[in-house]
Amino acid sequence: MITNTAKQRMQQGKVALGAGCALGAPFTAEMLAGMGWDWVMVDNQHGSWERYSSMLAFMAIRAGGSIPMARAPENDYYAIGQLLDEGALGIIVPMVDTPEEAERVAFASRYPPAGGRSVGAAGASAYGPEYGARFNDEVFVAIQLETRGSIELADEIMAVEGIDGCWLGPGDLANSLGHPRNSSEHDEAVLQMIEACKKHGKAPGLAAGSVEQIEKWADAGCTFLTAGSDKGYISLGGEAELSALS
């Protein structure tokens, strides 16, 4: 069993930087991990992944030296358990709007007595015989606050036992608020999330998307942050080279 070094960093108050992986190619996940990101997220909500390719991606991320995490497609007991069974050491669940929904995430994400996850690890069996005994301590369980309603209930949601952090979705939050990113209204909502996380000893974070946003929200107290993704990095690199050659 390996130690979840990304979770360890956040527990120490340090920033754990991650990158998203959405293209459905395990080799791309390994490349991202090899760059030195603390964690790599296999995006099963907006990405092109299936169960087997997700398992291969988790293996590739470990081989590259990062911690494999996954975003579940939805707040579903079986979808969450499946990603954990295949080797994710962190789980991010989208669109959590109430404490009751957060409790469902926590229940699905850990073995009894801390939760209700079913026993039957598949790809995760590669972690070795200590996996079952150590998993509950090593897994990092995060939810996404992405609506006006979830921000209004942020204090109650982040108080739920078994939730370790928040990876706020700034784009969906902007749509829900009716105010764009970096507006005073949007910033205030993000700060409410950060305050709730800190109050309850949870790791605050969001999908930052750029160096500037990483710096802005790390300074505000976020420790669970992603910069970009495989798709974005390929697009930016190709566009920059084509522009230089034109």
XYZ file of C-alpha atoms in Angstrom:
246
model
C 0.000 0.000 0.000
C 1.340 3.433 -0.885
C 0.931 6.588 1.169
C -1.376 9.221 -0.309
C 1.258 11.951 -0.430
C -1.171 14.475 -1.933
C -3.503 14.057 1.037
C -0.510 14.217 3.359
C 0.533 17.577 1.869
C -2.931 19.023 2.404
C -3.033 17.781 5.989
C 0.213 19.689 6.523
C -1.351 22.860 5.121
C 0.607 22.661 1.854
C -0.804 22.984 -1.646
C -1.298 19.728 -3.569
C -1.265 20.592 -7.269
C -3.146 18.384 -9.686
C -3.859 18.083 -13.387
C -6.939 16.764 -15.113
C -6.912 13.890 -17.583
C -9.919 13.616 -19.890
C -8.801 12.177 -23.226
C -9.208 8.530 -22.228
C -5.560 7.626 -22.897
C -3.645 5.986 -20.015
C -0.337 6.979 -21.625
C -1.348 10.648 -21.361
C -2.110 10.105 -17.675
C 1.364 8.667 -17.167
C 2.919 11.624 -18.977
C 1.121 14.068 -16.708
C 2.185 12.128 -13.618
C 5.783 12.110 -14.816
C 5.774 15.902 -15.007
C 5.629 16.014 -11.218
C 2.014 16.840 -10.395
C 1.105 15.788 -6.857
C -2.041 14.101 -8.183
C -3.735 13.430 -11.501
C -7.514 13.285 -11.869
C -9.050 10.779 -14.257
C -12.200 12.647 -15.236
C -15.112 10.227 -15.519
C -17.682 13.037 -15.599
C -16.534 15.108 -18.573
C -13.812 12.820 -19.925
C -13.743 9.887 -22.360
C -13.058 7.040 -19.922
C -14.435 3.540 -19.388
C -13.868 1.195 -16.464
C -10.902 -0.686 -17.957
C -9.180 2.410 -19.330
C -9.652 4.118 -15.944
C -7.922 1.199 -14.238
C -5.001 1.420 -16.673
C -4.810 5.166 -16.076
C -4.591 4.696 -12.308
C -1.744 2.221 -12.842
C -0.016 4.629 -15.230
C -0.320 7.531 -12.794
C 1.270 5.460 -10.036
C 4.055 4.456 -12.444
C 4.614 8.138 -13.213
C 4.982 8.969 -9.528
C 1.703 10.777 -8.784
C -1.401 9.949 -6.770
C -4.338 8.717 -8.882
C -7.652 10.396 -8.262
C -10.911 10.278 -10.185
C -13.988 12.380 -10.683
C -17.110 10.246 -10.550
C -19.767 10.764 -13.228
C -22.396 11.345 -10.546
C -23.175 10.903 -6.858
C -23.878 7.197 -7.162
C -22.831 4.463 -4.710
C -21.822 2.027 -7.455
C -20.045 4.569 -9.673
C -17.942 5.766 -6.735
C -17.141 2.238 -5.569
C -16.179 1.131 -9.061
C -13.546 3.857 -9.441
C -12.127 3.080 -6.012
C -12.124 -0.657 -6.791
C -10.019 0.025 -9.881
C -7.345 1.963 -8.001
C -8.282 5.588 -7.357
C -6.860 6.901 -4.069
C -8.979 10.016 -4.256
C -12.551 10.585 -5.367
C -14.234 13.831 -6.429
C -18.027 13.863 -6.685
C -19.788 16.619 -8.667
C -22.883 18.682 -7.926
C -23.250 18.105 -4.186
C -25.898 20.565 -2.990
C -26.967 19.372 0.469
C -25.525 17.737 3.603
C -27.572 14.631 2.820
C -25.925 14.328 -0.593
C -22.499 14.744 1.042
C -23.375 11.955 3.483
C -24.088 9.680 0.518
C -20.628 10.416 -0.864
C -18.956 9.697 2.466
C -20.892 6.443 2.894
C -19.920 5.174 -0.567
C -16.264 6.113 -0.249
C -15.004 4.198 2.813
C -15.231 0.674 4.153
C -17.246 -0.055 7.334
C -17.400 1.081 10.028
C -16.538 4.523 8.585
C -18.745 4.002 5.531
C -20.533 1.383 3.493
C -18.234 0.638 0.555
C -18.530 -2.922 -0.720
C -15.491 -5.208 -0.515
C -14.154 -6.404 -3.865
C -11.140 -4.422 -5.048
C -10.144 -5.147 -8.648
C -7.247 -3.083 -10.006
C -6.728 -1.715 -6.499
C -5.569 -5.167 -5.412
C -2.184 -4.110 -6.813
C -1.744 -2.020 -3.664
C -1.057 -5.241 -1.770
C -2.415 -7.076 1.265
C -2.544 -3.956 3.455
C -5.021 -2.238 1.136
C -8.177 -3.089 3.060
C -6.722 -2.103 6.423
C -5.183 1.176 5.271
C -7.581 2.397 2.608
C -9.879 4.419 4.865
C -6.921 6.481 6.068
C -5.307 6.951 2.655
C -8.337 7.835 0.517
C -9.115 11.514 -0.075
C -12.835 12.203 -0.480
C -13.840 15.508 -2.057
C -17.107 17.012 -3.209
C -17.880 19.803 -5.639
C -19.922 22.810 -4.587
C -21.141 24.242 -7.884
C -24.419 26.070 -7.276
C -25.761 29.041 -5.366
C -27.681 26.665 -3.100
C -24.603 24.629 -2.230
C -22.687 27.773 -1.265
C -25.547 28.857 0.968
C -25.293 25.471 2.729
C -21.476 25.277 2.604
C -21.065 25.299 6.378
C -23.461 22.364 6.894
C -22.125 20.435 3.886
C -18.455 20.721 4.828
C -19.272 19.670 8.409
C -20.194 16.168 7.174
C -17.877 13.530 8.627
C -15.976 11.568 6.005
C -15.645 14.447 3.552
C -12.013 15.561 3.332
C -12.209 18.540 1.024
C -13.957 20.538 -1.675
C -12.940 20.978 -5.305
C -15.267 23.811 -6.282
C -16.511 23.984 -9.868
C -16.094 27.666 -10.812
C -17.733 27.434 -14.237
C -20.976 25.871 -13.061
C -20.986 28.145 -10.036
C -20.720 31.171 -12.323
C -23.708 29.939 -14.323
C -25.725 29.332 -11.157
C -24.878 32.719 -9.650
C -25.363 34.612 -12.894
C -21.991 36.274 -12.382
C -18.729 35.452 -14.205
C -15.520 34.172 -12.679
C -13.424 36.870 -11.012
C -16.468 39.041 -10.383
C -16.873 40.197 -6.790
C -19.974 38.018 -6.414
C -18.188 34.889 -7.646
C -15.107 35.561 -5.538
C -17.272 36.007 -2.449
C -18.914 32.633 -3.056
C -15.510 30.929 -3.357
C -14.385 32.619 -0.144
C -17.492 31.262 1.608
C -16.440 27.759 0.568
C -12.895 28.335 1.836
C -14.182 29.640 5.171
C -16.474 26.621 5.626
C -13.661 24.198 4.812
C -11.249 25.843 7.225
C -13.865 25.908 9.974
C -14.319 22.144 9.755
C -10.716 21.161 9.053
C -11.285 20.284 5.398
C -9.077 21.068 2.381
C -10.498 23.865 0.206
C -9.818 23.888 -3.519
C -11.113 24.415 -7.015
C -10.442 23.872 -10.697
C -8.211 26.910 -11.126
C -7.316 26.537 -14.793
C -4.317 28.866 -14.954
C -1.172 29.938 -13.133
C -2.814 33.233 -12.202
C -5.839 31.502 -10.696
C -3.632 29.006 -8.841
C -1.687 31.872 -7.266
C -4.855 33.823 -6.458
C -6.629 30.993 -4.667
C -3.565 29.469 -3.037
C -2.975 32.884 -1.447
C -6.603 32.789 -0.261
C -6.036 29.451 1.474
C -6.817 26.757 -1.109
C -4.690 23.618 -0.941
C -6.509 21.262 -3.380
C -5.946 22.828 -6.794
C -5.741 21.875 -10.451
C -4.166 23.994 -13.155
C -5.133 22.477 -16.507
C -5.712 19.210 -18.339
C -4.257 17.001 -21.042
C -6.670 18.370 -23.650
C -5.826 21.979 -22.820
C -2.086 21.414 -22.738
C -2.136 19.735 -26.169
C -4.245 22.536 -27.628
C -2.102 25.306 -26.181
C 1.143 23.680 -27.276
C -0.069 23.077 -30.801
C -1.534 26.551 -31.171
C 1.664 28.180 -29.890
C 3.880 26.262 -32.313
C 1.588 26.846 -35.289
C 1.458 30.552 -34.447
C 5.249 30.721 -34.300
C 5.507 29.023 -37.705
C 2.862 31.196 -39.398
